[in-house]
């Protein structure tokens, strides 16, 4: 006879845990009180023994009341300590004992703090270097690059465009490589390579050389952002992901602010060693990236199971917690199979998320590339323009963090993705309507509105997509696919802001406004469809689902499992 030691109701929101002792509630409550005291005075090892004892005792009480029931076997006890096999569906593969993980908030907070201080700074620094290396060409332009290489506006735009082609197309293969190799090894390889390419970019002498440098920079940087985004899902639960992604993504806004200051300083090296200031912008940035890449093997670990700053008991607890969270750390037993790519390609959620993502990439990449030029068009010198980009990015950074914290706190993604786009849409509309040669102060202020409206949704839409993809292979490929197609928007972005239209940029602002409106519509559409699917799944009880599917089948269904609830 199959006997459940603990029963479990599937949560309506990710990250919500509930456990109920089926036949010994008083014992369970006593256990919880004991756990609270243990946290302040005893080792975590004692806590695990207490959990084991309580589970074992509850089972024996049940079996004692059933003369036909066998005693709890050691294999079953081991299953209790192993934790759940199908994450939110708390039953093991043998089917003898169904258990549920009991989370300890204080211990979780303690362990997450360890992870935060070791993982987030590394990813943030790498993304800072990545974003600066790709976007510094805008700063180099006003420092004399275009004039020194005798580039036409069309040729310069082609140098911007060529970066995004390999950058976008190689992101899915790159995340497959991340899964096949170790994250630490993969990040080391690509960081050293793009640092070397960036350094050599400072030595180009003509259009073809710059074009080749930008192409290979796109090749080598392609793997970083999807890899870093997926790595975060290996460590954090659904309702913790966006805040951490915001800290990591703030490197992009910091890059915008820091790039202006850094480019200003490096441009003062004009003539040093017989090199122009714009060349030093490329060379110094590239060398710094190489230095950072050398240290990656010593400052990163490949996953929670390799974290040597956890005790064995803490590691077991942390891994079990991620496993229970269903889509934020469950580890597939299988290697790569082509079916995972097929699942991602046929998932409508990913394609709608990509449309939303375009609301950031098409206007956003163009905005970054032309911001210094736009500010010089307001009557400021090139050096003043470099400095005046800083407040714009700092304001965006603050809003990214605030909105991400609120999104995780309320466990909602759509409001913090859709509504910020209204700000950027309003900003583009005003820029189109406002005369370019009047009210430079007001026009500069509108740039703040645009930046906030563009930067906030990116973190949210990537987190939203990750939260709603189950199975680590599908999540890895699905996230990379979203970022791949989304970043193809960069190809358009580098060609919609036409130099002959400066500083009005009618085409650029008009296309950006249209794409932003489409992203808003796609956001409401995705939220509506996910709401309908959740309501349909609520109509079917867990008992009915389990009567129809085995645990293995539910695990294979992933986010199509009737017990899975989409994050809205």
Coordinates of C-alpha atoms in Angstrom, one line a residue:
X1 CA 0.0 0.0 0.0
X2 CA 1.3 3.4 -0.9
X3 CA 1.3 5.7 2.1
X4 CA 2.1 9.5 2.0
X5 CA 4.1 10.8 4.8
X6 CA 3.5 14.4 3.9
X7 CA 0.8 15.8 1.7
X8 CA 1.2 18.8 -0.5
X9 CA -1.0 21.3 -2.4
X10 CA 0.5 22.7 -5.5
X11 CA 1.1 26.5 -5.0
X12 CA -0.6 29.1 -7.1
X13 CA 2.5 31.2 -7.1
X14 CA 6.1 30.1 -7.6
X15 CA 8.3 29.9 -4.5
X16 CA 5.4 29.4 -2.0
X17 CA 6.0 26.4 0.2
X18 CA 3.5 24.5 2.3
X19 CA 3.9 21.2 4.2
X20 CA 1.4 19.4 6.3
X21 CA 2.0 16.3 8.4
X22 CA -0.8 14.0 7.2
X23 CA -1.2 12.0 10.4
X24 CA 0.8 13.8 13.1
X25 CA 0.1 17.6 12.9
X26 CA 1.1 18.2 16.5
X27 CA 4.4 16.5 16.0
X28 CA 5.0 18.6 13.0
X29 CA 4.3 21.9 14.8
X30 CA 6.6 20.8 17.6
X31 CA 9.3 20.1 15.1
X32 CA 8.9 23.6 13.6
X33 CA 9.3 25.2 17.1
X34 CA 12.4 23.1 17.7
X35 CA 13.8 24.1 14.4
X36 CA 13.5 27.8 15.3
X37 CA 15.4 27.3 18.5
X38 CA 18.0 25.2 16.7
X39 CA 18.8 27.9 14.2
X40 CA 20.0 30.2 17.1
X41 CA 22.1 27.7 19.0
X42 CA 22.8 24.5 17.2
X43 CA 24.4 23.2 14.1
X44 CA 22.6 22.7 10.8
X45 CA 23.5 19.0 11.1
X46 CA 21.3 18.8 14.2
X47 CA 18.5 20.4 12.2
X48 CA 18.7 17.7 9.5
X49 CA 18.7 14.9 12.2
X50 CA 15.6 16.5 13.7
X51 CA 13.8 16.6 10.4
X52 CA 14.7 13.0 9.8
X53 CA 13.5 12.0 13.3
X54 CA 10.2 13.8 12.9
X55 CA 9.5 12.3 9.5
X56 CA 10.4 8.8 10.7
X57 CA 8.2 9.2 13.8
X58 CA 5.2 10.4 11.8
X59 CA 5.5 7.4 9.5
X60 CA 5.7 5.0 12.4
X61 CA 2.6 6.5 14.1
X62 CA 0.7 6.0 10.9
X63 CA 1.9 2.5 10.4
X64 CA 1.1 1.6 14.0
X65 CA -2.6 2.4 13.3
X66 CA -2.6 0.2 10.2
X67 CA -1.9 -3.5 11.0
X68 CA -1.6 -4.3 7.3
X69 CA 1.0 -1.6 6.7
X70 CA 4.7 -2.4 6.8
X71 CA 7.3 -0.4 8.8
X72 CA 9.2 2.4 7.2
X73 CA 12.1 1.0 5.2
X74 CA 15.5 2.4 5.2
X75 CA 15.3 3.0 1.5
X76 CA 12.2 5.1 2.1
X77 CA 14.0 7.1 4.8
X78 CA 16.8 7.8 2.4
X79 CA 14.2 9.1 0.0
X80 CA 13.0 11.5 2.6
X81 CA 16.5 12.9 3.1
X82 CA 17.0 13.0 -0.7
X83 CA 14.0 15.3 -1.2
X84 CA 11.6 15.5 -4.0
X85 CA 12.2 14.1 -7.4
X86 CA 9.7 16.2 -9.3
X87 CA 10.2 19.5 -7.6
X88 CA 6.7 21.0 -6.9
X89 CA 5.1 17.5 -7.3
X90 CA 6.4 16.2 -4.0
X91 CA 6.7 12.4 -4.5
X92 CA 9.7 10.2 -5.3
X93 CA 10.2 8.0 -8.2
X94 CA 9.6 4.8 -6.2
X95 CA 6.2 6.0 -5.1
X96 CA 6.5 4.7 -1.6
X97 CA 6.8 8.0 0.3
X98 CA 5.8 11.4 -0.9
X99 CA 7.6 14.2 0.9
X100 CA 7.8 18.0 0.8
X101 CA 10.6 20.3 1.5
X102 CA 10.2 22.5 4.6
X103 CA 12.0 25.8 3.9
X104 CA 13.7 27.7 6.7
X105 CA 13.6 31.5 5.9
X106 CA 16.5 32.4 8.1
X107 CA 18.8 29.7 6.7
X108 CA 17.8 30.6 3.2
X109 CA 18.6 34.2 3.7
X110 CA 22.0 33.3 5.2
X111 CA 22.9 31.0 2.2
X112 CA 21.7 33.5 -0.4
X113 CA 23.8 36.2 1.1
X114 CA 26.9 34.0 0.6
X115 CA 25.9 33.4 -3.1
X116 CA 25.1 37.1 -3.7
X117 CA 28.5 38.2 -2.6
X118 CA 30.4 35.6 -4.6
X119 CA 28.4 35.4 -7.8
X120 CA 26.7 38.7 -8.5
X121 CA 29.9 40.9 -8.4
X122 CA 31.6 38.6 -10.9
X123 CA 28.8 38.6 -13.4
X124 CA 28.2 42.3 -13.0
X125 CA 31.9 43.0 -13.7
X126 CA 31.9 40.8 -16.8
X127 CA 28.8 42.4 -18.1
X128 CA 30.2 45.8 -17.5
X129 CA 33.2 44.9 -19.6
X130 CA 31.1 43.3 -22.3
X131 CA 28.7 46.2 -22.6
X132 CA 31.4 48.8 -22.6
X133 CA 33.5 47.0 -25.2
X134 CA 30.6 46.8 -27.6
X135 CA 29.2 50.3 -27.1
X136 CA 32.5 52.3 -26.8
X137 CA 32.5 52.7 -30.6
X138 CA 29.9 55.5 -30.1
X139 CA 32.3 57.3 -27.8
X140 CA 35.2 56.6 -30.2
X141 CA 33.2 58.1 -33.0
X142 CA 33.0 61.6 -31.4
X143 CA 36.7 61.2 -30.4
X144 CA 37.7 61.1 -34.0
X145 CA 37.4 57.5 -35.2
X146 CA 35.1 58.2 -38.2
X147 CA 37.3 61.1 -39.4
X148 CA 40.6 59.3 -39.0
X149 CA 39.4 56.2 -40.9
X150 CA 37.6 58.3 -43.5
X151 CA 34.3 56.4 -43.0
X152 CA 31.1 57.5 -44.6
X153 CA 28.0 57.4 -42.5
X154 CA 26.8 54.3 -44.3
X155 CA 30.1 52.6 -43.6
X156 CA 30.0 53.5 -39.9
X157 CA 26.5 52.1 -39.7
X158 CA 27.6 48.9 -41.3
X159 CA 30.3 48.6 -38.6
X160 CA 27.5 48.8 -36.0
X161 CA 25.3 46.4 -37.9
X162 CA 27.9 43.7 -38.5
X163 CA 28.3 43.2 -34.8
X164 CA 24.8 42.1 -34.2
X165 CA 24.6 39.4 -36.8
X166 CA 27.0 36.8 -35.2
X167 CA 26.1 38.1 -31.8
X168 CA 22.5 37.1 -32.2
X169 CA 22.8 34.0 -34.3
X170 CA 25.4 32.3 -32.1
X171 CA 23.6 32.7 -28.8
X172 CA 21.7 29.4 -28.9
X173 CA 24.8 27.4 -29.8
X174 CA 26.7 29.3 -27.2
X175 CA 24.3 28.2 -24.4
X176 CA 24.4 24.6 -25.6
X177 CA 28.2 24.9 -25.2
X178 CA 27.7 26.3 -21.7
X179 CA 25.7 23.3 -20.8
X180 CA 28.2 20.8 -22.3
X181 CA 31.2 22.6 -20.8
X182 CA 31.5 24.0 -17.3
X183 CA 30.3 27.6 -16.9
X184 CA 33.6 28.7 -15.4
X185 CA 35.6 27.3 -18.4
X186 CA 33.1 28.7 -21.0
X187 CA 33.1 32.2 -19.5
X188 CA 36.9 32.2 -19.3
X189 CA 37.3 31.3 -22.9
X190 CA 34.9 33.9 -24.3
X191 CA 36.1 36.7 -22.0
X192 CA 39.7 36.3 -23.0
X193 CA 38.7 36.1 -26.7
X194 CA 36.6 39.2 -26.8
X195 CA 39.1 41.2 -24.7
X196 CA 41.8 40.3 -27.3
X197 CA 39.5 41.4 -30.2
X198 CA 38.7 44.6 -28.5
X199 CA 42.4 45.4 -27.9
X200 CA 43.2 44.7 -31.6
X201 CA 40.4 47.0 -32.6
X202 CA 42.5 49.9 -31.6
X203 CA 45.1 49.1 -34.2
X204 CA 42.8 49.1 -37.3
X205 CA 43.7 51.5 -40.1
X206 CA 40.7 51.3 -42.5
X207 CA 37.1 50.4 -43.0
X208 CA 37.6 46.7 -43.7
X209 CA 39.8 46.3 -40.6
X210 CA 37.1 47.9 -38.4
X211 CA 34.4 45.8 -40.0
X212 CA 36.3 42.6 -39.3
X213 CA 37.0 43.6 -35.7
X214 CA 33.3 44.4 -35.0
X215 CA 32.3 41.0 -36.6
X216 CA 34.6 39.0 -34.4
X217 CA 33.7 41.0 -31.4
X218 CA 30.1 39.9 -32.0
X219 CA 31.3 36.3 -32.4
X220 CA 33.1 36.3 -29.1
X221 CA 30.6 38.2 -27.0
X222 CA 27.6 36.2 -28.2
X223 CA 27.8 33.7 -25.5
X224 CA 28.0 35.9 -22.4
X225 CA 24.6 37.5 -21.8
X226 CA 22.5 34.3 -22.3
X227 CA 25.1 32.3 -20.3
X228 CA 25.0 34.8 -17.4
X229 CA 21.2 34.9 -17.4
X230 CA 21.0 31.1 -17.3
X231 CA 23.6 30.8 -14.6
X232 CA 21.5 33.0 -12.4
X233 CA 18.6 30.5 -12.7
X234 CA 21.0 27.8 -11.5
X235 CA 21.3 29.6 -8.1
X236 CA 18.1 31.5 -7.5
X237 CA 14.4 30.7 -7.1
X238 CA 11.8 32.3 -9.3
X239 CA 10.8 35.0 -6.9
X240 CA 14.5 35.9 -6.3
X241 CA 15.6 36.0 -9.9
X242 CA 14.7 39.4 -11.1
X243 CA 16.3 41.3 -8.3
X244 CA 19.6 39.5 -8.9
X245 CA 19.3 39.9 -12.6
X246 CA 18.7 43.6 -12.0
X247 CA 22.0 43.9 -10.0
X248 CA 23.7 42.1 -12.8
X249 CA 22.0 44.0 -15.6
X250 CA 22.7 47.3 -13.9
X251 CA 26.2 46.8 -15.3
X252 CA 24.7 47.9 -18.6
X253 CA 23.5 51.2 -17.2
X254 CA 26.7 51.6 -15.3
X255 CA 28.5 50.9 -18.5
X256 CA 26.7 53.7 -20.1
X257 CA 27.6 56.1 -17.2
X258 CA 31.1 54.8 -16.7
X259 CA 31.8 54.7 -20.5
X260 CA 31.3 58.4 -20.7
X261 CA 33.7 59.1 -17.9
X262 CA 36.2 56.5 -19.0
X263 CA 36.1 57.6 -22.6
X264 CA 36.6 61.2 -21.5
X265 CA 39.7 60.2 -19.5
X266 CA 41.2 58.0 -22.3
X267 CA 40.6 60.7 -24.9
X268 CA 43.0 62.9 -23.0
X269 CA 45.7 60.3 -23.9
X270 CA 45.4 61.6 -27.5
X271 CA 48.9 61.5 -29.0
X272 CA 50.4 59.3 -26.3
X273 CA 52.6 56.7 -28.1
X274 CA 51.7 58.3 -31.3
X275 CA 48.2 56.9 -31.1
X276 CA 44.9 58.8 -31.3
X277 CA 42.6 59.0 -28.3
X278 CA 40.0 56.8 -29.8
X279 CA 42.5 54.0 -30.3
X280 CA 43.4 54.1 -26.5
X281 CA 39.7 53.8 -25.8
X282 CA 39.7 50.4 -27.5
X283 CA 43.1 49.2 -26.4
X284 CA 42.7 50.0 -22.6
X285 CA 39.2 48.5 -22.5
X286 CA 40.4 45.4 -24.2
X287 CA 43.4 44.9 -21.9
X288 CA 41.2 45.4 -18.8
X289 CA 38.8 42.7 -20.1
X290 CA 41.7 40.2 -20.6
X291 CA 42.9 40.8 -17.1
X292 CA 39.4 40.1 -15.7
X293 CA 39.2 37.0 -17.8
X294 CA 42.4 35.6 -16.3
X295 CA 40.9 35.6 -12.8
X296 CA 37.6 33.9 -13.7
X297 CA 38.7 30.4 -12.9
X298 CA 39.7 31.5 -9.4
X299 CA 36.6 33.5 -8.5
X300 CA 33.8 31.4 -10.0
X301 CA 32.3 28.0 -9.3
X302 CA 30.4 25.9 -11.7
X303 CA 27.2 25.5 -9.7
X304 CA 25.7 25.1 -6.2
X305 CA 26.9 21.5 -6.0
X306 CA 30.5 22.8 -6.4
X307 CA 30.2 25.6 -3.8
X308 CA 33.0 25.0 -1.3
X309 CA 31.7 27.8 0.9
X310 CA 28.7 25.6 1.9
X311 CA 29.0 22.9 4.4
X312 CA 27.7 19.5 3.1
X313 CA 24.4 20.0 5.0
X314 CA 24.0 23.5 3.7
X315 CA 24.7 22.3 0.2
X316 CA 22.1 19.6 0.4
X317 CA 19.5 22.0 1.7
X318 CA 20.3 24.6 -1.0
X319 CA 20.1 22.1 -3.8
X320 CA 16.9 20.6 -2.5
X321 CA 15.3 24.1 -2.2
X322 CA 16.2 24.8 -5.9
X323 CA 14.8 21.4 -7.0
X324 CA 11.5 22.1 -5.2
X325 CA 11.3 25.4 -6.9
X326 CA 10.7 23.5 -10.2
X327 CA 12.0 25.9 -12.8
X328 CA 15.0 27.4 -11.0
X329 CA 17.5 24.7 -10.6
X330 CA 16.0 21.3 -11.3
X331 CA 18.8 19.3 -13.0
X332 CA 18.1 17.1 -16.0
X333 CA 19.5 13.7 -15.9
X334 CA 19.8 13.6 -19.7
X335 CA 22.4 15.2 -21.9
X336 CA 21.5 17.4 -24.9
X337 CA 18.8 16.1 -27.2
X338 CA 17.4 17.8 -30.3
X339 CA 13.9 17.6 -28.9
X340 CA 14.8 20.4 -26.4
X341 CA 15.6 22.7 -29.3
X342 CA 12.3 21.7 -31.0
X343 CA 10.4 22.4 -27.8
X344 CA 11.9 25.9 -27.5
X345 CA 11.3 26.7 -31.2
X346 CA 7.6 25.7 -31.0
X347 CA 6.9 27.5 -27.7
X348 CA 4.6 30.5 -28.3
X349 CA 5.5 32.0 -25.0
X350 CA 9.1 32.5 -26.1
X351 CA 8.0 34.2 -29.4
X352 CA 5.7 36.6 -27.6
X353 CA 8.5 37.3 -25.1
X354 CA 10.7 38.1 -28.1
X355 CA 8.3 40.7 -29.4
X356 CA 8.3 42.3 -26.0
X357 CA 12.1 42.1 -25.9
X358 CA 12.3 44.0 -29.2
X359 CA 10.7 46.9 -27.4
X360 CA 14.0 47.2 -25.7
X361 CA 16.6 46.1 -28.2
X362 CA 15.6 48.1 -31.3
X363 CA 15.0 51.4 -29.5
X364 CA 17.6 50.6 -26.8
X365 CA 20.7 49.8 -28.9
X366 CA 20.0 52.7 -31.1
X367 CA 19.6 55.0 -28.1
X368 CA 22.9 54.0 -26.6
X369 CA 24.8 54.5 -29.9
X370 CA 23.4 57.9 -30.7
X371 CA 23.1 59.4 -27.1
X372 CA 26.5 61.1 -27.1
X373 CA 25.8 62.5 -30.6
X374 CA 22.3 63.6 -29.6
X375 CA 23.7 65.6 -26.7
X376 CA 26.3 67.3 -28.9
X377 CA 23.4 68.3 -31.1
X378 CA 22.0 70.2 -28.2
X379 CA 25.0 72.6 -28.3
X380 CA 27.5 70.8 -26.0
X381 CA 31.1 69.9 -26.9
X382 CA 32.1 66.3 -27.4
X383 CA 33.8 66.2 -23.9
X384 CA 30.7 67.7 -22.2
X385 CA 28.5 65.2 -24.1
X386 CA 30.5 62.3 -22.7
X387 CA 29.9 63.6 -19.1
X388 CA 26.2 64.4 -19.7
X389 CA 25.4 60.8 -20.6
X390 CA 26.2 59.8 -17.0
X391 CA 23.1 61.2 -15.2
X392 CA 20.8 59.6 -17.8
X393 CA 22.2 56.2 -17.1
X394 CA 22.3 56.6 -13.4
X395 CA 18.6 57.5 -13.3
X396 CA 17.8 54.4 -15.3
X397 CA 19.9 52.3 -13.0
X398 CA 17.9 53.4 -9.9
X399 CA 14.6 52.6 -11.5
X400 CA 15.8 49.2 -12.7
X401 CA 16.7 48.2 -9.1
X402 CA 13.5 49.6 -7.5
X403 CA 11.2 48.0 -10.1
X404 CA 13.0 44.6 -9.9
X405 CA 12.8 44.5 -6.1
X406 CA 9.1 45.3 -6.3
X407 CA 8.6 42.7 -9.0
X408 CA 10.1 39.9 -6.8
X409 CA 8.4 41.1 -3.7
X410 CA 4.9 41.0 -5.3
X411 CA 5.9 38.0 -7.5
X412 CA 4.5 39.8 -10.6
X413 CA 6.4 40.3 -13.9
X414 CA 4.0 41.8 -16.4
X415 CA 3.3 45.2 -14.6
X416 CA 7.1 45.9 -14.5
X417 CA 7.5 45.0 -18.1
X418 CA 4.5 46.6 -19.8
X419 CA 4.0 49.9 -18.0
X420 CA 7.6 51.2 -18.2
X421 CA 7.3 51.0 -22.0
X422 CA 4.6 53.7 -21.7
X423 CA 7.4 56.0 -20.5
X424 CA 9.7 55.4 -23.4
X425 CA 6.8 55.6 -25.9
X426 CA 5.9 59.0 -24.4
X427 CA 9.5 60.1 -24.6
X428 CA 9.8 59.1 -28.3
X429 CA 6.5 60.9 -29.1
X430 CA 7.7 64.1 -27.4
X431 CA 11.0 64.0 -29.2
X432 CA 9.2 63.6 -32.5
X433 CA 6.9 66.6 -31.8
X434 CA 9.5 68.9 -30.2
X435 CA 11.6 71.1 -32.5
X436 CA 15.2 69.9 -32.4
X437 CA 16.7 73.4 -32.3
X438 CA 14.6 74.7 -29.3
X439 CA 14.5 74.0 -25.6
X440 CA 17.7 71.9 -25.3
X441 CA 17.2 71.6 -21.5
X442 CA 13.7 70.1 -22.0
X443 CA 15.0 67.8 -24.8
X444 CA 17.8 66.6 -22.5
X445 CA 15.2 65.9 -19.8
X446 CA 13.2 63.7 -22.2
X447 CA 16.2 61.5 -22.6
X448 CA 15.9 60.5 -19.0
X449 CA 12.3 59.4 -19.6
X450 CA 13.3 57.3 -22.6
X451 CA 16.2 55.6 -20.8
X452 CA 14.1 54.6 -17.8
X453 CA 11.4 53.2 -20.0
X454 CA 13.8 51.2 -22.1
X455 CA 16.1 49.7 -19.4
X456 CA 13.5 48.6 -16.8
X457 CA 11.6 46.1 -19.0
X458 CA 14.6 44.2 -20.2
X459 CA 15.4 42.6 -16.8
X460 CA 11.7 41.8 -16.4
X461 CA 11.1 40.2 -19.8
X462 CA 14.1 37.9 -19.5
X463 CA 13.1 36.9 -15.9
X464 CA 9.5 36.4 -17.0
X465 CA 10.5 34.1 -19.8
X466 CA 12.9 32.1 -17.5
X467 CA 10.2 31.7 -14.8
X468 CA 7.8 30.1 -17.3
X469 CA 10.2 27.6 -18.9
X470 CA 10.7 24.3 -17.0
X471 CA 13.5 21.8 -17.6
X472 CA 17.0 23.1 -17.5
X473 CA 17.8 22.3 -21.2
X474 CA 14.6 23.9 -22.4
X475 CA 15.1 26.9 -20.2
X476 CA 18.7 27.3 -21.3
X477 CA 17.8 27.1 -25.0
X478 CA 14.6 29.1 -24.6
X479 CA 16.4 31.9 -22.9
X480 CA 19.1 32.0 -25.5
X481 CA 16.5 31.9 -28.3
X482 CA 14.6 34.8 -26.8
X483 CA 17.9 36.8 -26.5
X484 CA 19.0 35.7 -30.0
X485 CA 15.9 36.9 -31.9
X486 CA 15.6 39.9 -29.6
X487 CA 19.2 41.0 -30.3
X488 CA 18.6 40.8 -34.1
X489 CA 16.8 44.0 -33.3
X490 CA 20.2 45.5 -33.0
X491 CA 20.7 45.1 -36.7
X492 CA 17.7 47.4 -37.3
X493 CA 18.7 49.7 -34.4
X494 CA 22.1 50.6 -36.0
X495 CA 20.4 51.6 -39.2
X496 CA 17.3 53.6 -38.1
X497 CA 19.2 56.6 -36.7
X498 CA 20.4 58.3 -39.8
X499 CA 23.2 60.8 -39.6
X500 CA 21.6 63.1 -42.1
X501 CA 18.6 63.5 -39.8
X502 CA 20.6 64.5 -36.8
X503 CA 19.7 65.8 -34.3
X504 CA 16.0 65.3 -35.1
X505 CA 16.3 61.6 -36.0
X506 CA 12.8 61.3 -37.4
X507 CA 13.2 57.8 -38.6
X508 CA 14.9 56.5 -35.5
X509 CA 12.4 58.0 -33.1
X510 CA 9.4 57.0 -35.3
X511 CA 10.5 53.3 -35.6
X512 CA 11.3 53.2 -31.9
X513 CA 7.9 54.5 -31.0
X514 CA 6.2 51.9 -33.3
X515 CA 8.2 49.0 -31.9
X516 CA 7.5 50.1 -28.3
X517 CA 3.7 50.1 -28.9
X518 CA 4.0 46.6 -30.4
X519 CA 5.9 45.4 -27.3
X520 CA 3.1 46.8 -25.1
X521 CA 0.5 45.0 -27.0
X522 CA 2.5 41.7 -26.9
X523 CA 2.9 42.1 -23.2
X524 CA -0.8 42.4 -22.6
X525 CA -1.4 39.5 -24.9
X526 CA 1.1 37.2 -23.1
X527 CA -0.3 38.1 -19.7
X528 CA -3.9 37.3 -20.9
X529 CA -3.0 33.9 -22.5
X530 CA -1.0 32.8 -19.4
X531 CA -3.9 33.8 -17.1
X532 CA -6.3 31.7 -19.2
X533 CA -4.0 28.7 -19.0
X534 CA -3.6 29.0 -15.2
X535 CA -7.3 29.2 -14.7
X536 CA -7.8 26.1 -16.8
X537 CA -5.3 24.2 -14.8
X538 CA -6.9 25.3 -11.5
X539 CA -10.0 23.5 -12.6
X540 CA -8.3 20.1 -12.4
X541 CA -7.3 18.7 -9.0
X542 CA -3.9 17.4 -8.3
X543 CA -5.4 14.0 -7.6
X544 CA -6.9 13.9 -11.1
X545 CA -3.6 14.8 -12.6
X546 CA -1.7 12.2 -10.7
X547 CA -4.2 9.6 -11.6
X548 CA -3.5 10.3 -15.3
X549 CA 0.2 10.9 -15.3
X550 CA 3.2 9.3 -13.6
X551 CA 5.8 11.4 -11.9
X552 CA 8.2 10.8 -14.7
X553 CA 5.7 11.9 -17.3
X554 CA 5.0 15.1 -15.3
X555 CA 8.7 15.8 -15.1
X556 CA 9.0 15.4 -18.9
X557 CA 6.1 17.7 -19.5
X558 CA 8.0 20.5 -17.8
X559 CA 6.0 23.8 -18.0
X560 CA 3.2 21.9 -19.9
X561 CA 2.5 19.9 -16.7
X562 CA -1.0 20.5 -15.4
X563 CA 0.6 21.2 -12.0
X564 CA 2.8 24.0 -13.3
X565 CA 1.6 27.6 -12.7
X566 CA 2.8 30.4 -14.9
X567 CA 4.1 33.6 -13.4
X568 CA 2.1 36.6 -14.4

